[in-house]
Short mmCIF file of C-alpha atoms in Angstrom, two decimals:
data_model
loop_
_atom_site.label_atom_id
_atom_site.label_comp_id
_atom_site.label_asym_id
_atom_site.label_seq_id
_atom_site.Cartn_x
_atom_site.Cartn_y
_atom_site.Cartn_z
CA MET A 1 0.00 0.00 0.00
CA GLU A 2 1.38 3.40 -0.96
CA MET A 3 0.19 6.55 0.68
CA GLU A 4 1.24 10.13 0.96
CA LEU A 5 3.22 10.70 4.12
CA ALA A 6 3.44 13.87 6.09
CA ILE A 7 6.56 12.69 7.89
CA PRO A 8 9.83 13.90 6.36
CA ALA A 9 12.37 11.43 5.02
CA PRO A 10 16.01 11.31 6.19
CA GLY A 11 17.72 14.56 5.48
CA ALA A 12 14.49 16.47 4.99
CA ALA A 13 14.73 18.15 8.38
CA ALA A 14 18.21 19.38 7.56
CA ARG A 15 17.01 20.73 4.23
CA LEU A 16 14.11 22.50 5.89
CA GLY A 17 16.27 23.91 8.66
CA SER A 18 16.18 22.06 11.98
CA PRO A 19 15.28 23.76 15.22
CA ALA A 20 17.96 24.03 17.87
CA MET A 21 19.35 20.59 18.80
CA LYS A 22 17.43 18.99 21.65
CA ARG A 23 18.34 16.26 24.08
CA ASP A 24 18.91 12.93 22.33
CA PRO A 25 18.86 9.96 24.76
CA ASP A 26 20.09 7.61 22.03
CA GLY A 27 23.02 9.92 21.32
CA GLU A 28 23.90 9.96 25.01
CA LEU A 29 24.00 6.17 24.98
CA VAL A 30 26.29 6.11 21.95
CA VAL A 31 28.65 8.55 23.66
CA ARG A 32 28.76 6.25 26.68
CA ILE A 33 29.34 3.22 24.44
CA ALA A 34 32.32 5.03 22.97
CA ARG A 35 33.77 5.01 26.50
CA GLY A 36 33.27 1.24 26.73
CA ASP A 37 30.05 1.33 28.78
CA ARG A 38 28.46 -2.13 28.41
CA ALA A 39 25.22 -1.13 30.15
CA ALA A 40 24.73 1.66 27.63
CA PHE A 41 25.33 -0.81 24.82
CA GLU A 42 22.72 -3.19 26.23
CA ALA A 43 20.22 -0.35 26.58
CA LEU A 44 20.76 0.77 22.99
CA TYR A 45 20.57 -2.85 21.82
CA ARG A 46 17.20 -3.38 23.47
CA ARG A 47 15.82 -0.17 22.01
CA TYR A 48 16.92 -0.93 18.48
CA VAL A 49 17.39 -4.65 17.95
CA ARG A 50 13.92 -5.19 16.55
CA SER A 51 14.17 -2.21 14.19
CA VAL A 52 17.60 -3.33 12.99
CA TYR A 53 16.40 -6.88 12.45
CA ALA A 54 13.25 -5.66 10.66
CA LEU A 55 15.29 -3.51 8.29
CA ALA A 56 17.69 -6.37 7.54
CA LEU A 57 14.83 -8.81 7.03
CA ARG A 58 13.15 -6.53 4.51
CA ARG A 59 16.39 -6.05 2.61
CA LEU A 60 17.55 -9.65 2.69
CA GLY A 61 14.30 -11.59 2.87
CA ASP A 62 15.91 -14.40 4.82
CA PRO A 63 15.68 -14.62 8.64
CA GLN A 64 19.10 -16.19 9.14
CA SER A 65 20.89 -13.65 6.95
CA ALA A 66 18.93 -10.87 8.66
CA GLU A 67 19.96 -12.14 12.07
CA ASP A 68 23.60 -12.23 11.00
CA ALA A 69 23.32 -8.72 9.56
CA ALA A 70 21.79 -7.46 12.81
CA GLN A 71 24.66 -8.99 14.78
CA GLU A 72 27.13 -7.34 12.44
CA ALA A 73 25.37 -3.99 12.76
CA PHE A 74 25.62 -4.01 16.55
CA ALA A 75 29.23 -5.16 16.40
CA ALA A 76 29.84 -2.14 14.15
CA VAL A 77 28.07 0.14 16.65
CA TRP A 78 30.34 -1.11 19.40
CA ARG A 79 33.46 -0.70 17.26
CA SER A 80 32.62 2.68 15.74
CA ALA A 81 30.77 4.50 18.52
CA ARG A 82 33.80 6.77 18.85
CA THR A 83 33.16 8.09 15.35
CA TYR A 84 29.70 9.36 16.30
CA ARG A 85 29.50 13.15 16.61
CA PRO A 86 26.35 14.39 18.40
CA GLU A 87 26.73 17.87 16.92
CA ARG A 88 26.26 16.40 13.43
CA GLY A 89 22.86 14.90 14.20
CA ALA A 90 20.84 12.49 16.27
CA ALA A 91 21.87 8.91 16.83
CA ALA A 92 18.82 7.31 15.18
CA PRO A 93 19.87 8.17 11.59
CA TRP A 94 23.46 7.20 12.41
CA LEU A 95 22.29 3.79 13.62
CA TYR A 96 19.97 3.47 10.67
CA SER A 97 22.86 3.95 8.24
CA ILE A 98 24.95 1.35 10.07
CA ALA A 99 22.08 -1.15 9.97
CA ARG A 100 21.41 -0.47 6.32
CA ASN A 101 25.10 -0.84 5.43
CA ALA A 102 25.30 -4.17 7.28
CA ALA A 103 22.34 -5.47 5.29
CA VAL A 104 23.68 -4.13 2.00
CA ASP A 105 27.12 -5.67 2.64
CA ARG A 106 25.51 -9.05 3.23
CA LEU A 107 23.36 -8.65 0.14
CA ARG A 108 26.39 -7.80 -2.00
CA ALA A 109 28.29 -10.77 -0.63
CA ARG A 110 25.71 -13.19 -1.98
CA MET A 111 24.93 -11.42 -5.29
CA PRO A 112 26.92 -12.16 -8.46
CA LEU A 113 28.78 -9.15 -9.77
CA ALA A 114 27.27 -6.95 -12.48
CA THR A 115 23.81 -8.45 -12.50
CA VAL A 116 21.51 -6.50 -14.76
CA PRO A 117 17.75 -6.78 -14.34
CA GLU A 118 16.02 -8.17 -17.43
CA SER A 119 13.20 -5.67 -17.19
CA PRO A 120 12.99 -2.27 -15.52
CA ASP A 121 11.80 -2.28 -11.95
CA GLU A 122 8.28 -0.90 -11.99
CA GLY A 123 7.99 -0.55 -8.23
CA PRO A 124 8.41 2.71 -6.32
CA GLY A 125 11.65 4.58 -6.99
CA PRO A 126 14.68 4.45 -4.69
CA GLU A 127 13.76 7.70 -2.97
CA ASN A 128 10.27 6.46 -2.12
CA ARG A 129 11.62 3.13 -0.95
CA ALA A 130 14.17 4.87 1.24
CA GLU A 131 11.49 7.12 2.68
CA HIS A 132 9.26 4.20 3.54
CA GLU A 133 12.12 2.21 4.99
CA TRP A 134 13.07 5.16 7.19
CA LEU A 135 9.49 5.59 8.34
CA ARG A 136 9.17 1.89 9.22
CA TRP A 137 12.40 2.14 11.18
CA ARG A 138 11.13 5.10 13.18
CA VAL A 139 7.69 3.64 13.81
CA HIS A 140 9.05 0.30 15.02
CA ARG A 141 11.53 2.15 17.18
CA ALA A 142 8.81 4.39 18.64
CA LEU A 143 6.55 1.41 19.34
CA GLU A 144 9.21 0.10 21.71
CA GLU A 145 8.69 3.23 23.80
CA LEU A 146 4.93 2.88 24.24
CA PRO A 147 3.47 1.47 27.45
CA VAL A 148 2.71 -2.23 27.08
CA THR A 149 -1.03 -1.66 27.50
CA GLU A 150 -1.20 0.81 24.62
CA ARG A 151 1.08 -1.17 22.34
CA GLU A 152 -0.96 -4.31 22.89
CA VAL A 153 -4.20 -2.60 21.87
CA LEU A 154 -2.62 -0.99 18.79
CA ALA A 155 -1.05 -4.29 17.70
CA LEU A 156 -4.38 -6.08 17.92
CA ALA A 157 -6.23 -3.30 16.09
CA TYR A 158 -3.71 -2.75 13.31
CA TRP A 159 -2.15 -6.16 12.76
CA GLY A 160 -4.43 -8.56 14.61
CA GLU A 161 -7.47 -7.58 12.54
CA ARG A 162 -9.58 -7.34 15.69
CA SER A 163 -12.44 -4.92 16.15
CA GLN A 164 -12.39 -2.83 19.30
CA SER A 165 -15.15 -4.99 20.78
CA GLU A 166 -13.10 -8.13 20.07
CA ILE A 167 -10.06 -6.53 21.67
CA ALA A 168 -12.08 -5.67 24.76
CA SER A 169 -13.32 -9.24 24.97
CA GLU A 170 -9.90 -10.80 24.40
CA LEU A 171 -8.14 -8.61 26.94
CA GLY A 172 -10.99 -8.66 29.42
CA ILE A 173 -11.22 -4.86 29.65
CA PRO A 174 -14.11 -2.45 29.00
CA LEU A 175 -14.65 -1.16 25.47
CA GLY A 176 -14.13 2.38 26.74
CA THR A 177 -10.66 1.41 27.99
CA VAL A 178 -9.78 0.02 24.56
CA LYS A 179 -10.83 3.30 22.96
CA THR A 180 -8.88 5.33 25.52
CA ARG A 181 -5.74 3.24 25.07
CA THR A 182 -6.01 3.39 21.29
CA ARG A 183 -6.26 7.14 21.30
CA SER A 184 -3.55 7.69 23.88
CA GLY A 185 -1.28 5.19 22.09
CA LEU A 186 -1.69 7.01 18.79
CA ALA A 187 -1.13 10.36 20.49
CA ARG A 188 2.03 9.08 22.17
CA LEU A 189 3.26 7.59 18.91
CA ALA A 190 2.64 10.90 17.11
CA GLY A 191 4.56 12.69 19.85
CA LEU A 192 7.52 10.32 19.61
CA LEU A 193 7.70 10.67 15.84
CA GLU A 194 7.53 14.47 16.10
CA GLN A 195 10.07 14.54 18.90
CA GLU A 196 12.52 12.50 16.83
CA GLU A 197 12.21 14.97 14.00
CA GLU A 198 13.02 17.80 16.39
CA VAL A 199 16.31 16.34 17.60
CA ARG A 200 17.55 15.61 14.08
CA MET B 1 -8.18 -5.41 6.59
CA SER B 2 -7.01 -2.03 7.91
CA PRO B 3 -8.82 -0.46 10.83
CA GLU B 4 -10.88 2.61 9.97
CA PHE B 5 -9.45 5.72 11.53
CA ASP B 6 -12.83 7.25 12.37
CA ASP B 7 -13.96 4.03 14.08
CA LEU B 8 -10.83 3.97 16.19
CA ILE B 9 -10.82 7.61 17.22
CA GLY B 10 -14.44 8.63 17.34
CA ALA B 11 -15.82 12.07 16.58
CA ASP B 12 -15.01 14.10 19.68
CA VAL B 13 -11.43 15.11 18.81
CA ASP B 14 -10.42 18.62 17.87
CA PRO B 15 -9.15 19.07 14.29
CA ASP B 16 -5.46 19.66 15.14
CA GLU B 17 -5.26 16.64 17.42
CA ARG B 18 -7.18 14.62 14.86
CA GLU B 19 -4.55 15.47 12.25
CA ARG B 20 -1.75 14.35 14.59
CA LEU B 21 -3.51 11.07 15.30
CA ARG B 22 -4.15 10.59 11.60
CA ARG B 23 -0.43 10.88 10.89
CA ALA B 24 0.36 8.24 13.51
CA HIS B 25 -2.41 6.03 12.10
CA ASP B 26 -1.02 6.33 8.56
CA ALA B 27 2.49 5.67 9.81
CA LEU B 28 1.36 2.45 11.50
CA LEU B 29 -0.35 1.27 8.32
CA VAL B 30 2.74 1.94 6.23
CA ALA B 31 5.16 0.45 8.74
CA GLY B 32 3.33 -2.83 9.24
CA PRO B 33 4.06 -5.11 12.18
CA PRO B 34 7.60 -5.45 13.52
CA PRO B 35 8.98 -8.95 12.99
CA GLU B 36 9.27 -11.53 15.71
CA LEU B 37 12.73 -11.48 17.18
CA PRO B 38 14.73 -14.68 16.68
CA GLN B 39 16.21 -16.27 19.78
CA GLY B 40 19.72 -15.47 18.57
CA LEU B 41 19.05 -11.76 18.97
CA ALA B 42 17.34 -11.96 22.34
CA ARG B 43 20.43 -10.76 24.16
CA PRO B 44 23.36 -8.63 23.10
CA ARG B 45 26.64 -10.44 22.90
CA ALA B 46 28.70 -10.08 26.02
CA ASN B 47 31.65 -8.53 24.25
CA ARG B 48 32.86 -7.29 20.95
CA GLN B 49 33.71 -10.80 19.77
CA TYR B 50 30.35 -11.30 18.12
CA ALA B 51 29.52 -14.95 17.52
CA ARG B 52 30.09 -16.40 14.08
CA PRO B 53 27.44 -18.66 12.55
CA ALA B 54 29.40 -21.75 13.61
CA LEU B 55 29.25 -20.61 17.22
CA LEU B 56 25.56 -19.88 16.91
CA ALA B 57 25.07 -23.41 15.60
CA ALA B 58 27.08 -24.74 18.53
CA ALA B 59 24.90 -22.77 20.91
CA ALA B 60 21.78 -24.24 19.32
CA VAL B 61 23.24 -27.73 19.71
CA ALA B 62 23.91 -26.96 23.37
CA VAL B 63 20.29 -25.92 23.93
CA VAL B 64 19.00 -29.10 22.27
CA ALA B 65 21.45 -31.19 24.30
CA ALA B 66 20.28 -29.50 27.48
CA PHE B 67 16.67 -30.14 26.54
CA LEU B 68 17.23 -33.80 25.75
CA GLY B 69 19.38 -34.09 28.84
CA GLY B 70 16.27 -33.31 30.84
CA TRP B 71 14.91 -36.75 30.01
CA LEU B 72 18.17 -38.56 30.42
CA VAL B 73 18.82 -37.30 33.91
CA GLY B 74 15.18 -36.74 34.80
CA GLY B 75 14.29 -37.88 38.26
CA ALA B 76 17.71 -37.10 39.61
CA GLY B 77 16.21 -34.37 41.77
CA GLY B 78 18.14 -31.36 43.05
CA GLU B 79 17.67 -27.62 43.35
CA GLU B 80 19.08 -26.64 39.98
CA PRO B 81 16.96 -26.54 36.82
CA ASP B 82 17.60 -29.22 34.26
CA PHE B 83 17.59 -26.58 31.56
CA THR B 84 16.54 -23.01 30.95
CA LEU B 85 14.91 -21.59 27.86
CA GLY B 86 14.49 -17.97 26.86
CA MET B 87 11.13 -16.80 25.57
CA GLU B 88 10.73 -13.74 23.34
CA GLY B 89 7.65 -11.63 22.67
CA THR B 90 5.89 -11.97 19.34
CA THR B 91 4.61 -8.98 17.41
CA ALA B 92 1.65 -8.95 19.79
CA ALA B 93 3.93 -8.38 22.78
CA VAL B 94 7.18 -7.03 21.42
CA ALA B 95 8.63 -5.94 24.75
CA ALA B 96 7.87 -9.19 26.55
CA HIS B 97 10.60 -11.55 27.67
CA ALA B 98 10.71 -14.58 29.93
CA ASP B 99 13.17 -17.13 31.22
CA LEU B 100 11.72 -20.58 31.80
CA ASP B 101 13.61 -22.82 34.22
CA VAL B 102 12.56 -26.47 33.89
CA TYR B 103 13.37 -28.64 36.90
CA PRO B 104 13.94 -32.40 36.95
CA ILE B 105 10.90 -34.61 36.48
CA ASP B 106 9.44 -36.09 39.66
CA ASP B 107 8.34 -39.68 40.26
CA ALA B 108 4.78 -38.92 39.18
CA GLY B 109 5.88 -37.45 35.85
CA ASN B 110 5.66 -33.72 36.62
CA TRP B 111 8.17 -31.21 35.27
CA PRO B 112 8.13 -28.30 37.74
CA MET B 113 8.90 -24.98 36.10
CA LYS B 114 9.76 -21.49 37.24
CA MET B 115 9.09 -18.66 34.85
CA HIS B 116 10.35 -15.11 35.26
CA VAL B 117 8.38 -12.88 32.90
CA SER B 118 8.54 -9.17 32.15
CA GLY B 119 7.12 -6.75 29.59
CA LEU B 120 3.58 -8.17 29.56
CA ALA B 121 0.56 -6.06 30.46
CA ASP B 122 -0.83 -6.84 33.88
CA GLY B 123 -3.40 -9.62 33.68
CA ARG B 124 -3.99 -13.34 33.50
CA TYR B 125 -2.01 -15.60 31.16
CA GLU B 126 -1.51 -19.27 30.35
CA LEU B 127 1.68 -21.21 29.66
CA VAL B 128 1.16 -23.88 27.01
CA LEU B 129 3.22 -26.55 25.30
CA THR B 130 3.22 -26.25 21.52
CA ARG B 131 3.35 -28.70 18.65
CA ASN B 132 4.25 -27.32 15.22
CA GLY B 133 4.18 -23.96 16.92
CA LYS B 134 0.49 -24.25 17.93
CA PRO B 135 -0.75 -24.22 21.55
CA ILE B 136 -1.67 -27.79 22.54
CA ALA B 137 -1.38 -28.51 26.27
CA SER B 138 -1.83 -26.18 29.22
CA CYS B 139 0.91 -25.93 31.82
CA GLY B 140 -1.17 -23.65 34.04
CA PHE B 141 -2.30 -20.08 34.50
CA PHE B 142 -0.52 -17.17 36.12
CA LEU B 143 -1.11 -13.54 36.92
CA VAL B 144 1.27 -10.81 35.82
CA HIS B 145 1.85 -7.62 37.74
CA GLY B 146 4.97 -5.93 36.44
CA SER B 147 7.94 -8.26 36.47
CA THR B 148 6.59 -11.55 37.77
CA LEU B 149 7.90 -14.90 38.98
CA ALA B 150 5.46 -17.80 38.53
CA TRP B 151 5.67 -21.51 39.38
CA LEU B 152 4.06 -23.83 36.85
CA ASN B 153 4.06 -27.49 35.93
CA ALA B 154 4.16 -29.66 32.80
CA PRO B 155 2.54 -33.04 33.58
CA TYR B 156 3.33 -34.36 30.11
CA LYS B 157 5.87 -36.29 28.08
CA LEU B 158 7.85 -33.42 26.67
CA ARG B 159 8.97 -35.43 23.67
CA ALA B 160 5.53 -34.96 22.16
CA TYR B 161 5.96 -31.18 21.96
CA ASP B 162 8.33 -28.72 20.37
CA GLY B 163 8.35 -25.72 22.69
CA TRP B 164 6.42 -23.46 25.07
CA ALA B 165 4.30 -20.38 24.51
CA VAL B 166 2.33 -17.86 26.54
CA THR B 167 -1.21 -16.88 25.55
CA ARG B 168 -4.19 -15.17 27.09
CA PRO B 169 -6.57 -17.78 28.55
CA GLY B 170 -8.97 -18.95 25.86
CA SER B 171 -6.98 -17.35 23.05
CA THR B 172 -4.64 -19.09 20.60
CA ARG B 173 -2.73 -15.89 19.86
CA ILE B 174 0.83 -16.41 21.04
CA LEU B 175 2.43 -13.58 22.99
CA LEU B 176 5.74 -15.21 23.97
CA ARG B 177 7.41 -18.32 22.66
CA THR B 178 10.56 -20.35 22.91
CA ASP B 179 12.35 -21.36 19.75
CA GLN B 180 11.01 -24.64 18.43
CA ILE B 181 13.13 -27.50 19.66
#
C-alpha cells in the first residue's frame, strides 16, 4: 500500500532547517558506548534490535541472513561508537545507516557481480523506498517506547485484525478502555515521531 | 483489513489533534508489524567478539542437548533446573521476555517450572506446550503484575511437543514463545 506521508524522510529536516538541537537519549547512549560502557550498549541494543532486524529482514528476505546482519550492525556500533558526533545529528539516523550498510554488505556478498535486471523495476523509486524504509524504522523504534497496555491494543487493532469490541473481549477490559488506550497510544506515537524529527 | 481511523478515534477530537492522530495512524499502516525477534538476537553479545554462525550453531546444539538431557537425567532431583529456555515476545507483545527454568521430572511425571516474565501487560495468562508452533497442552495459569515470577508445571511427556508459549486464557494468539526444539 502506498500513501502520501506527512513525515519527512532522512535529510528532509536538515534541508528545511532544523530547530535548535534537543536532548537525544540515544546519542547519550552512543557517547557512553564510545567510553566502553556495556550497560549503555545493552540499553541501545534493546531499544533498536527489533528495528535493525526488521530492516535487515526486509532487505535480505531471509531470517538467518537478517539475524547475522543485525549482529554485524551491533558489532559495528560497538566498534565505531567513537566516530559518532552528536553535533552532526541524532543517533537514530546514524544507527539506521549502520544497519542499512550491514544489510547491503551481506546482500552484496551473496549477489553475483554486475547483474543487470532483465526488465525495468516498476515498483516505487529508490527515494520512495528509502522514505518508507526510514518511516518503518522510526515507527518500530517508537513502538518500543509505548506502554505495554497501549502497544498491545494498537497491535491487535492494526495487525491482529480485531475490532475494538473483540479486543475488549480478548483482553478482558471495558470497550471504553480500549478506545482510551487506542487514542492515547496514537497520540504518544505521534509525539515520539515528532520529537525525533526535532532532535535531528 | 485495515482499521478505519474514524472508528478507532471517534468524533469528539479537535481538528489539530485529529490530524496528529491521523499521521500516527497512517504511519502504522505503512510500517506494518515489527517482525518476531529470533532467539539469537534476544540478548546482546557479552563482548565485541560477536559470535560467528558456527558458534551460533554450537549454541543451538547446546540448547538441544540441554533439553534432551532433561529426560536422560530426569528424576535425579536437586535444586538446579535441568535446563533453561528464553522466551521472546511476538509482534503482539514485542517488549515481553521470559526465562523458563525447567526442573527435573518427579516420580509422578511432573516437570516443575519457574518462569520469570517481564514486559507483559498486567493480567492473566496461560503457559502452554506447543506442537508445530500451535498451543496444545496447558501448563497452568498465572497472573502478571509488572515483572513476575510464577511456578508452573508440565505433567506431560515433553517429547511430544516442540516448545512453550504464553497466551491469554482462551486465546490461541501467542504472545511469547521459545524457539522450536
